Tab-separated table of C-alpha atoms in Angstrom:
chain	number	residue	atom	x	y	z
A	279	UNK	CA	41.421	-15.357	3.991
A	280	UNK	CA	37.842	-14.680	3.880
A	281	UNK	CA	35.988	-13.764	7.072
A	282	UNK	CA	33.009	-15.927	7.813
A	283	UNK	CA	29.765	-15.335	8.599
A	284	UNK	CA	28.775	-14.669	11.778
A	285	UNK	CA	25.618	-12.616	13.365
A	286	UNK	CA	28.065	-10.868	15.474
A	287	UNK	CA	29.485	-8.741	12.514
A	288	UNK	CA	26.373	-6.389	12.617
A	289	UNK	CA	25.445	-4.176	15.625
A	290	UNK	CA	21.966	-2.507	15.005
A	291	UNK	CA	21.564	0.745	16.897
A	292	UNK	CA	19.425	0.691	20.118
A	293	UNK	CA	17.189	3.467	18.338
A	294	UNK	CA	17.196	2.424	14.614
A	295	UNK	CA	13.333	0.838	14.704
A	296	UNK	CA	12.566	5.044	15.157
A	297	UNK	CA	15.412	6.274	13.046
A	298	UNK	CA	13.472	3.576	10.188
A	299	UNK	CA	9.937	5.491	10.865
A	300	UNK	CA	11.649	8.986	9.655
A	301	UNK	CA	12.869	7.273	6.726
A	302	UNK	CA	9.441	6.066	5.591
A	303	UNK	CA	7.728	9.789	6.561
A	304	UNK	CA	10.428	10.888	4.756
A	305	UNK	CA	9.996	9.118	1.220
A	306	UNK	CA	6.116	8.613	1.905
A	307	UNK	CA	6.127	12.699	1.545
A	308	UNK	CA	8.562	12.223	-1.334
A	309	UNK	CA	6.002	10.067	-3.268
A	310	UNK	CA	2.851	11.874	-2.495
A	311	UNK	CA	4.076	15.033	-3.711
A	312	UNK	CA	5.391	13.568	-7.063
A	313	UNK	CA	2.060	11.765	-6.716
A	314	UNK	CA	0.181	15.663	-7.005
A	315	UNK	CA	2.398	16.630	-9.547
A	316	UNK	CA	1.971	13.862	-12.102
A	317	UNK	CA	-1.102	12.104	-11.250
A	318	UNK	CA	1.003	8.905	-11.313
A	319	UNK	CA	2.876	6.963	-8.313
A	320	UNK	CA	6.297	6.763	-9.283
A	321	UNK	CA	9.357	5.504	-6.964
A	322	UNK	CA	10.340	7.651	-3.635
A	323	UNK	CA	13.823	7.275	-4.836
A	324	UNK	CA	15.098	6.379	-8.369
A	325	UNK	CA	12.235	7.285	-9.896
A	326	UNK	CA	13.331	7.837	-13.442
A	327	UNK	CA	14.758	4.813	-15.433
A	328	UNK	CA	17.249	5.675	-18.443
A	329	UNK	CA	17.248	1.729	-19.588
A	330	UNK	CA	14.895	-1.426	-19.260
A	331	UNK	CA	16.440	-3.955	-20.353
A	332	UNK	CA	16.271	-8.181	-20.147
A	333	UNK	CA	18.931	-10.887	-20.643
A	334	UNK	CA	21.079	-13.172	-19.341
A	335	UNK	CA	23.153	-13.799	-15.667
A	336	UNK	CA	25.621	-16.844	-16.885
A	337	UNK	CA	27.517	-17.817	-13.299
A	338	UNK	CA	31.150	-18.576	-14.790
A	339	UNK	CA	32.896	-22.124	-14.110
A	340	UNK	CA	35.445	-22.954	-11.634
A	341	UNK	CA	35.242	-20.395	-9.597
A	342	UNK	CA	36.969	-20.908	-5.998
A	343	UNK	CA	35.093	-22.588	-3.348
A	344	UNK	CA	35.074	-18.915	-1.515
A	345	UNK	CA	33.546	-17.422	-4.496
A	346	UNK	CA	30.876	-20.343	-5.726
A	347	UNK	CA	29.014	-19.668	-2.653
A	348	UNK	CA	24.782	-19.227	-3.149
A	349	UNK	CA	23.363	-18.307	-6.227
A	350	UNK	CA	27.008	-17.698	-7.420
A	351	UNK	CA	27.708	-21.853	-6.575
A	352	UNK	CA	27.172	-24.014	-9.924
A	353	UNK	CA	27.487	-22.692	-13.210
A	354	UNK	CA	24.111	-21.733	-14.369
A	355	UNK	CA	22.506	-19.277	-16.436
A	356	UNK	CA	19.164	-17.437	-15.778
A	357	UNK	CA	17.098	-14.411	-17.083
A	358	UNK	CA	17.616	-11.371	-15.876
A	359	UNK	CA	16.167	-7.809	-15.867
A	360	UNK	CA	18.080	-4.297	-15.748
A	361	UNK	CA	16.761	-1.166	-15.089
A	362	UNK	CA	19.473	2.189	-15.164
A	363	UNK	CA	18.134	5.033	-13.319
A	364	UNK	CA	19.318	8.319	-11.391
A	365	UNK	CA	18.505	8.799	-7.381
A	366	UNK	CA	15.610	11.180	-6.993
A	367	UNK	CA	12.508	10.619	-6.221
A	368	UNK	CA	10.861	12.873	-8.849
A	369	UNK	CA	11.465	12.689	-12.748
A	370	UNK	CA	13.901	15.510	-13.547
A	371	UNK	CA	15.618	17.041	-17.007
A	372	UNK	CA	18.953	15.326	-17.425
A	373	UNK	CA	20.889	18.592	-17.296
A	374	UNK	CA	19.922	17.708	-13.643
A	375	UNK	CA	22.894	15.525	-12.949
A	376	UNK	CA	22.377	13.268	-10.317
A	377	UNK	CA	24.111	9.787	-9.549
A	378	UNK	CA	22.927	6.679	-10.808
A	379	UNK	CA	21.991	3.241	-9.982
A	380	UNK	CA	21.458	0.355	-11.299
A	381	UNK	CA	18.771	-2.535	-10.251
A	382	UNK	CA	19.541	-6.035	-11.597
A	383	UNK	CA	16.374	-9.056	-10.936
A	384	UNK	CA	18.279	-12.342	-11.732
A	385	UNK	CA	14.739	-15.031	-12.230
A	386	UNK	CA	14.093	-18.127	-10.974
A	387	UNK	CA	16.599	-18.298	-8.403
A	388	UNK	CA	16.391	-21.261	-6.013
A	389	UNK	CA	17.029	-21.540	-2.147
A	390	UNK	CA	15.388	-20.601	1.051
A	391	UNK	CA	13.656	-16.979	0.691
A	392	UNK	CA	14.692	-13.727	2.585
A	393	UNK	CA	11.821	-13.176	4.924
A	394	UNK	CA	9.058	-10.966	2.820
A	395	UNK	CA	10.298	-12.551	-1.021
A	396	UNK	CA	8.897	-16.094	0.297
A	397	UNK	CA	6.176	-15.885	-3.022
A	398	UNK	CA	8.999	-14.597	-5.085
A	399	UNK	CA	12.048	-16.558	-6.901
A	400	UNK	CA	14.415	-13.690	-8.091
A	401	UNK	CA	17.143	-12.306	-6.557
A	402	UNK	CA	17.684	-8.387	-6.669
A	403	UNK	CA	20.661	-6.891	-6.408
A	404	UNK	CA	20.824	-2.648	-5.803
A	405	UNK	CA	23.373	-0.493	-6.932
A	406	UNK	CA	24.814	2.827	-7.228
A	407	UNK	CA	27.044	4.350	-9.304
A	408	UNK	CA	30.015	4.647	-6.134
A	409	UNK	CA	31.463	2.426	-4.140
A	410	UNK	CA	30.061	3.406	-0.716
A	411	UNK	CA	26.853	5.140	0.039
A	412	UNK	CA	26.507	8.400	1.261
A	413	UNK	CA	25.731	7.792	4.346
A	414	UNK	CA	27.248	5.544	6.862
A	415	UNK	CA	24.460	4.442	9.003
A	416	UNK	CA	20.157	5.218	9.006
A	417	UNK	CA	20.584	7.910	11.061
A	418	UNK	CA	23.009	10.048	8.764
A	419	UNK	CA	20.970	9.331	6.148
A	420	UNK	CA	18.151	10.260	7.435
A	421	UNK	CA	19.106	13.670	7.840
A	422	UNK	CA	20.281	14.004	4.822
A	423	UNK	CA	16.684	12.464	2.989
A	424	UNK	CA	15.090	15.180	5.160
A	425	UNK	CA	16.625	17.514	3.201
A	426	UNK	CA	15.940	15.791	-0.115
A	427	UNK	CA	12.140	15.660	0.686
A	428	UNK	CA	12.359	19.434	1.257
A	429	UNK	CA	13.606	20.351	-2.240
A	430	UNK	CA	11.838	17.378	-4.115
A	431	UNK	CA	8.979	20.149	-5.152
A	432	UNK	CA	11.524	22.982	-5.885
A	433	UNK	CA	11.298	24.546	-10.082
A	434	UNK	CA	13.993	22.418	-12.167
A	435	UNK	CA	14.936	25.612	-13.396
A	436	UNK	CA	16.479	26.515	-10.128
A	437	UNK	CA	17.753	22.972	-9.970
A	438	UNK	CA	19.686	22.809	-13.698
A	439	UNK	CA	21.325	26.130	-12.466
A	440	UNK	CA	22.829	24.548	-9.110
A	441	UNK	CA	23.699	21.386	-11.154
A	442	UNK	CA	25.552	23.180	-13.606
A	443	UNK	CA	27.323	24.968	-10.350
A	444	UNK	CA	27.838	21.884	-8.725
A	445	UNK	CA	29.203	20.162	-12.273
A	446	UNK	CA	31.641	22.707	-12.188
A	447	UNK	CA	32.788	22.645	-8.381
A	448	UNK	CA	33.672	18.740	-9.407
A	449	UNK	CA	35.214	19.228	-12.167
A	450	UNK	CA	37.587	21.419	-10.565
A	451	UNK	CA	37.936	19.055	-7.603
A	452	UNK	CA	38.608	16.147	-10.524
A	453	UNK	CA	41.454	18.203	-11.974
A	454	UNK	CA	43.509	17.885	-8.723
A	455	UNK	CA	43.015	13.793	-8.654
A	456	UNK	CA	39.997	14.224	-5.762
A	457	UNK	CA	36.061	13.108	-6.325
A	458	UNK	CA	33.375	14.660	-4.222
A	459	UNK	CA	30.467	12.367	-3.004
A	460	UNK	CA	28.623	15.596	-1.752
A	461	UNK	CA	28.966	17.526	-4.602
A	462	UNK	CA	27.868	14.278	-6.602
A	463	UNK	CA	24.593	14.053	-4.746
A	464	UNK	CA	23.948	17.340	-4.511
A	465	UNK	CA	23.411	17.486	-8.190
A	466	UNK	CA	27.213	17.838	-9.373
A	467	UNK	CA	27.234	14.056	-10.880
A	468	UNK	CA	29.806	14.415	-14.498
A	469	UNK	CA	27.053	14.214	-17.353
A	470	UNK	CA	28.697	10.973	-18.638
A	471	UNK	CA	27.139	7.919	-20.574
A	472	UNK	CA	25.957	6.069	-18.192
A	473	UNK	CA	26.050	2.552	-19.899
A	474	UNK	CA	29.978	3.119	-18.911
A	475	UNK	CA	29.668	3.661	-15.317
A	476	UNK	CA	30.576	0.622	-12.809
A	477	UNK	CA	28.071	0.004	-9.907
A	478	UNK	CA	28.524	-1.111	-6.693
A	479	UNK	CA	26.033	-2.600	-4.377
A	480	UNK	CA	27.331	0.188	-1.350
A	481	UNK	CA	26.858	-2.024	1.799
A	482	UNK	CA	27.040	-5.472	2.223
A	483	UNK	CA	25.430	-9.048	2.244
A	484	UNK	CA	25.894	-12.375	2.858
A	485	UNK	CA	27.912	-14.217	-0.165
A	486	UNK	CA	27.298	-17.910	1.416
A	487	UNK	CA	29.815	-18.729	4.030
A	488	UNK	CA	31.166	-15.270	3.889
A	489	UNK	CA	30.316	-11.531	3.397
A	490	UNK	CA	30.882	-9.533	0.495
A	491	UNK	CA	30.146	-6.777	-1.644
A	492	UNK	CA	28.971	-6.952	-5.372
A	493	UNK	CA	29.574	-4.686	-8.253
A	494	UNK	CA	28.585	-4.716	-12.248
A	495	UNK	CA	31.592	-3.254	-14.383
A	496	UNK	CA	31.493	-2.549	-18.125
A	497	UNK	CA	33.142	-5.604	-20.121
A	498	UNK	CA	32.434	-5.806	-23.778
A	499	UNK	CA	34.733	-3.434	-25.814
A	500	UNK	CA	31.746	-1.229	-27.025
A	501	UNK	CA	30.403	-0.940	-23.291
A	502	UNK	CA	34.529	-0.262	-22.031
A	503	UNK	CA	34.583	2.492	-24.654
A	504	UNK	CA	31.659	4.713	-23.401
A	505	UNK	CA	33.522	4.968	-19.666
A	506	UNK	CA	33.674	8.631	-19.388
A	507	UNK	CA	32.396	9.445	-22.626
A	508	UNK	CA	30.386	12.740	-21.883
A	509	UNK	CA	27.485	13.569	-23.565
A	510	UNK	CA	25.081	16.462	-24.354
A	511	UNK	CA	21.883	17.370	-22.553
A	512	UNK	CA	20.927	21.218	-23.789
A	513	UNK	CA	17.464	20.058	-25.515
A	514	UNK	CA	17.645	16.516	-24.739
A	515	UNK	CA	15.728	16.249	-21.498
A	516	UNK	CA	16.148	12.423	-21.649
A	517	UNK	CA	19.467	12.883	-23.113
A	518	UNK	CA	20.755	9.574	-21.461
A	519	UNK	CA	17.548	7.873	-22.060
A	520	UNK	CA	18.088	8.780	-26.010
A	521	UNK	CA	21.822	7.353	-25.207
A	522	UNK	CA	20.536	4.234	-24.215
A	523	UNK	CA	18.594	3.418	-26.494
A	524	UNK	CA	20.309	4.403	-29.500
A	525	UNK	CA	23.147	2.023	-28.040
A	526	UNK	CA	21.113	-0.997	-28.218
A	527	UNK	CA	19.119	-0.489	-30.901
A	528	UNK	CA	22.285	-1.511	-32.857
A	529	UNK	CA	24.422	-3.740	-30.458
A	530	UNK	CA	24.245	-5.772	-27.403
A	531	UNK	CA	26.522	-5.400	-24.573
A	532	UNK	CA	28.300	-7.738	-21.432
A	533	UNK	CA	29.314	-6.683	-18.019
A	534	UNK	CA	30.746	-8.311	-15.215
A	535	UNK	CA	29.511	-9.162	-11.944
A	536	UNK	CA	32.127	-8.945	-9.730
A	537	UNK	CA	32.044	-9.837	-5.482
A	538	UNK	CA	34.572	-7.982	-2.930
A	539	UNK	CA	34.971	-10.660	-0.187
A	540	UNK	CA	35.204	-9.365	3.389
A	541	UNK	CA	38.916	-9.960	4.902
A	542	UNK	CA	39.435	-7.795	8.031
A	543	UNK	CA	36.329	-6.193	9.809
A	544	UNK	CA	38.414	-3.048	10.859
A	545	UNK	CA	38.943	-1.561	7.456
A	546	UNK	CA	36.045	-3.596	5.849
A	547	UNK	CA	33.045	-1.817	8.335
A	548	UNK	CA	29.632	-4.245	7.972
A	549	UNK	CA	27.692	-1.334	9.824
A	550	UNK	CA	29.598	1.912	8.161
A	551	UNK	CA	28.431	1.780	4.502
A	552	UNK	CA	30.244	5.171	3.726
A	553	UNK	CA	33.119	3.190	3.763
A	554	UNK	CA	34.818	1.952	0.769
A	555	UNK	CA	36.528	-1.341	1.426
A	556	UNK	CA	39.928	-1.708	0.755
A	557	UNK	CA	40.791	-3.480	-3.164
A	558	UNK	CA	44.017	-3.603	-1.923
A	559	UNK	CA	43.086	-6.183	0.799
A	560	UNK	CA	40.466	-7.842	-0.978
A	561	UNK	CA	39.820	-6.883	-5.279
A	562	UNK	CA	37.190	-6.998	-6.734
A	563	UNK	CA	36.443	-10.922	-8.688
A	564	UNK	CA	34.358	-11.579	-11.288
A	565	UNK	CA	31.846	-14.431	-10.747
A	566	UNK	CA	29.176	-13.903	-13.706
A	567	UNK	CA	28.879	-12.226	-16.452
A	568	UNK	CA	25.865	-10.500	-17.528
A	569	UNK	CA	25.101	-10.692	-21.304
A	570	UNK	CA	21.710	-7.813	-23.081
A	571	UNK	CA	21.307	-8.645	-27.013
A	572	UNK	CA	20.184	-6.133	-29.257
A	573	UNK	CA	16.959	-4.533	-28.121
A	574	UNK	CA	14.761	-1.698	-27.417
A	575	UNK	CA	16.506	0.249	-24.829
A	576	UNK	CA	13.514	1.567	-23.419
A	577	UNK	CA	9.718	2.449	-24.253
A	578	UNK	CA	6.610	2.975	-23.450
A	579	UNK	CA	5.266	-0.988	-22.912
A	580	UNK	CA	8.197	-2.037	-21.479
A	581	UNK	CA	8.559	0.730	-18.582
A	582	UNK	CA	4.774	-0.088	-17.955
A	583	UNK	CA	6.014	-3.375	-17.542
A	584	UNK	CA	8.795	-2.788	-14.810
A	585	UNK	CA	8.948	0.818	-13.492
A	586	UNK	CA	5.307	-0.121	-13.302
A	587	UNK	CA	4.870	-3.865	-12.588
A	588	UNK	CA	8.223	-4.403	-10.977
A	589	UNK	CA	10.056	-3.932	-7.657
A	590	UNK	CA	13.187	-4.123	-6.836
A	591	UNK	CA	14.789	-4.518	-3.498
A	592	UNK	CA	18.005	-6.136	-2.137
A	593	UNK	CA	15.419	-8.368	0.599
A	594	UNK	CA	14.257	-9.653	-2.623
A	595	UNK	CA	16.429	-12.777	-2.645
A	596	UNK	CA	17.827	-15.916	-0.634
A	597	UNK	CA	19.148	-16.141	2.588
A	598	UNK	CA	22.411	-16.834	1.602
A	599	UNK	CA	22.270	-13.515	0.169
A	600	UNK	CA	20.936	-11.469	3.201
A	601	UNK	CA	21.876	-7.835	3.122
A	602	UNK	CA	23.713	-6.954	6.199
A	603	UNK	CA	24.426	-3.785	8.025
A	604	UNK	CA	22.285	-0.582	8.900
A	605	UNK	CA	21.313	0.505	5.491
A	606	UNK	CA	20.345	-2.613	4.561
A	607	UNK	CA	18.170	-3.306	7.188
A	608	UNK	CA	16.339	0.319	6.383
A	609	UNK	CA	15.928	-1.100	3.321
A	610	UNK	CA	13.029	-3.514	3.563
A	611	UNK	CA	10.022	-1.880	5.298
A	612	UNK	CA	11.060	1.948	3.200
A	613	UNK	CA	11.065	0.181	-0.011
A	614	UNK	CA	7.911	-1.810	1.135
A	615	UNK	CA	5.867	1.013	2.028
A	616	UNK	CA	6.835	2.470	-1.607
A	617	UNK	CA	5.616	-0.237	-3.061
A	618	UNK	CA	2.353	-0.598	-1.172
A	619	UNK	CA	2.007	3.512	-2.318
A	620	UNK	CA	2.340	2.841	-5.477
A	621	UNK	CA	0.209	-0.037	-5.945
A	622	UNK	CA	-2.847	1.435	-4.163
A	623	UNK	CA	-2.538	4.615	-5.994
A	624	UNK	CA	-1.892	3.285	-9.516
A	625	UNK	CA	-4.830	0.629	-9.153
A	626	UNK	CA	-2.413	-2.342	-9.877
A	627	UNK	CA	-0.164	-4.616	-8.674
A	628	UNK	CA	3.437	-4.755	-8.017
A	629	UNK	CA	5.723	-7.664	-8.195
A	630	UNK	CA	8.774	-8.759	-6.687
C-alpha cells in the first residue's frame, strides 16, 4: 500500500539555508559569465532548448483512488507546454553530449498555490533524462555545481574532445550491461534522439494523499521507435534541435505520464534523490497522457516566447503537488534568483 503523507518523511539538514546560498553564488556566476559571452541572459542550468512545443495533458479515466489524487483526480484535459533541453548552463555544440531534461507547464490548473506561484495557475513538472539525480542531497550537489561553474567558460573545443572520451568510456561500460551517471554528466551522455528518451522527475513530491515520483515515457509508435536511435552531430551543431524539428514538422507524437507511488521509506529515500526507487516495489503507472500535433518544433518566435518569457520550476504548482526532499527545497529560491537575473538583464518579464 501507498505510504501517506506526512511532514515527518523529510528531514532538512541543520545547515542547508547556507548549503542553498552556495548554490545561488554558484549558478549566479554561471549566468553572468554566459551573460559576457552572449550579451543575452540565458538559464544557469538548461540553458539550451532542443524543442518548444504546446499541446495537450488529457488525465485518463478511472484511475484508482491512490492514483486520481490532485491535478491527476477527475478526468480533464488542459494545455500544456514542453520544452527539451540539455543541463548546462551555457549553449554548447551538440557533439557536447550532455544529459537532458525535459520541462512540462500543464495551464490553468486549479487548487491552492505552492507558496511563490500564488499569481500563477500552471503546474510545472522538471525532469531529467535518469531516474535519480546526481546528487543525493544540496550539499553533494553543491560541490559538484562548483565544479561546473569552473569549466562553464572553458573552449568547446576542449570540451567536444572530453565528450567524445567520455562517449567512449560509456559505451564500453554499456557493453558489459552497466550505465555511468558520472560519465553521463561529465559530458559522456550516448548522442541519441532525444524525442525517445524517458524522463523522470529525480526526487519527489506530494501526489495528494501520498508521495510519488513522476516520469514522461515515449508512447506513440513513431515516438517508441526513435528510443536509442543515434544520430549524427559532425556539422550539425544543433543536430538534435534539427532532429526535432524535422520530427514534427511531419507528425505529432503522445507520451505518457506516469507516477511511482511511495511504498516503503527505507528503499524509497524522500531526502536521498540519488536514489532510484525500487519498480519492483512500486512500477511506474500511467495517469495522463500527453498528446503535441504537428508543429514547428522550434524557432525563433516561439523560443522568444518561452526560453524567453517562460519559467519553469517544480514550486510552480499546487500544494497537493509540493516537491519534497532536499533538492527540491534548493529548488525554489536558485531557480528564483535565475529568473530575477534574467529578467533584469534582458529588460523583460518572466512568467510562471
Amino acid at each position: 500500500m501507498p505510504v501517506r503523507y506526512a511532514p515527518g518523511l523529510e528531514s532538512p539538514q541543520p545547515d542547508e539555508a547556507e548549503t542553498i546560498a552556495e548554490l545561488i553564488q554558484a549558478l549566479r556566476r554561471i549566468s553572468e559569465t554566459t551573460f559576457e559571452d552572449y550579451g543575452h541572459a540565458v538559464r544557469s542550468v538548461h540553458a539550451k532548448s532542443h524543442g518548444l512545443l504546446k499541446g495537450e495533458l488529457r488525465v485518463l479515466d478511472h484511475l484508482p483512488p491512490t492514483l486520481a489524487q490532485g491535478l491527476f483526480a477527475r478526468p480533464a484535459t488542459y494545455q500544456a507546454v514542453l520544452r527539451f533541453s540539455t543541463n548546462p548552463g551555457d549553449v554548447l555544440d551538440d557533439s557536447v553530449s550532455t544529459p537532458r531534461g525535459l520541462a512540462v507547464k500543464v495551464l490553468e490548473v486549479e487548487g491552492a498555490r505552492l507558496p511563490g506561484s500564488e499569481a500563477e495557475a500552471s503546474q510545472d513538472f522538471v525532469m531529467a533524462n535518469a531516474p535519480a539525480f546526481a546528487a543525493p542531497d544540496p550539499k553533494a550537489f553543491a560541490k559538484n555545481l562548483k565544479i561546473l561553474a569552473a569549466t562553464t567558460d572553458q573552449p568547446q573545443g576542449l570540451k567536444k574532445v572530453v565528450s567524445a572520451t567520455l562517449r567512449g568510456a560509456e559505451k564500453v561500460v554499456e557493453t558489459f550491461g552497466g550505465e555511468s551517471t558520472l560519465l553521463k554528466n561529465l559530458g559522456g551522455q550516448p548522442n541519441t534522439h532525444i524525442l525517445g528518451e524517458t524522463f523522470w522527475t529525480q526526487a519527489p513530491l506530494r501526489y495528494g494523499d501520498y508521495v510519488a515520483k513522476l516520469s514522461v515515457a515515449p508512447a506513440s509508435p513513431a515516438l517508441t521507435a526513435l528510443t536509442g536511435t543515434e544520430i549524427s552531430t559532425s556539422g550539425h551543431p544543433d543536430a538534435l534541435r534539427e532532429a526535432v524539428t524535422a520530427f514534427f514538422r511531419e507528425q505529432g507524437g503522445e507520451w505518457e505520464l506516469r507516477a511511482q507511488l511511495l511504498t516503503n521509506p527505507e528503499t524509497m529515500p524522500v531526502e536521498d534523490s540519488s536514489v532510484p526507487w525500487p519498480e519492483a516495489e512500486s512500477p511506474y503507472v500511467a495517469v495522463a497522457r500527453i498528446i503535441v500535433p504537428p508543429q514547428s518544433g522550434w524557432d525563433e518566435e516561439r523560443s522568444r516566447e518561452i526560453d524567453d518569457g517562460l519559467s519553469f520550476s517544480p514550486w510552480h504548482g499546487i500544494e497537493a503537488h509540493w516537491p519534497l526532499g532536499g533538492i527540491m527545497r534548493a529548488r525554489k529560491p536558485t531557480y528564483e534568483d535565475s529568473v530575477r537575473f534574467r529578467a533584469s538583464h534582458n529588460g523583460c518579464p518572466v512568467h510562471g
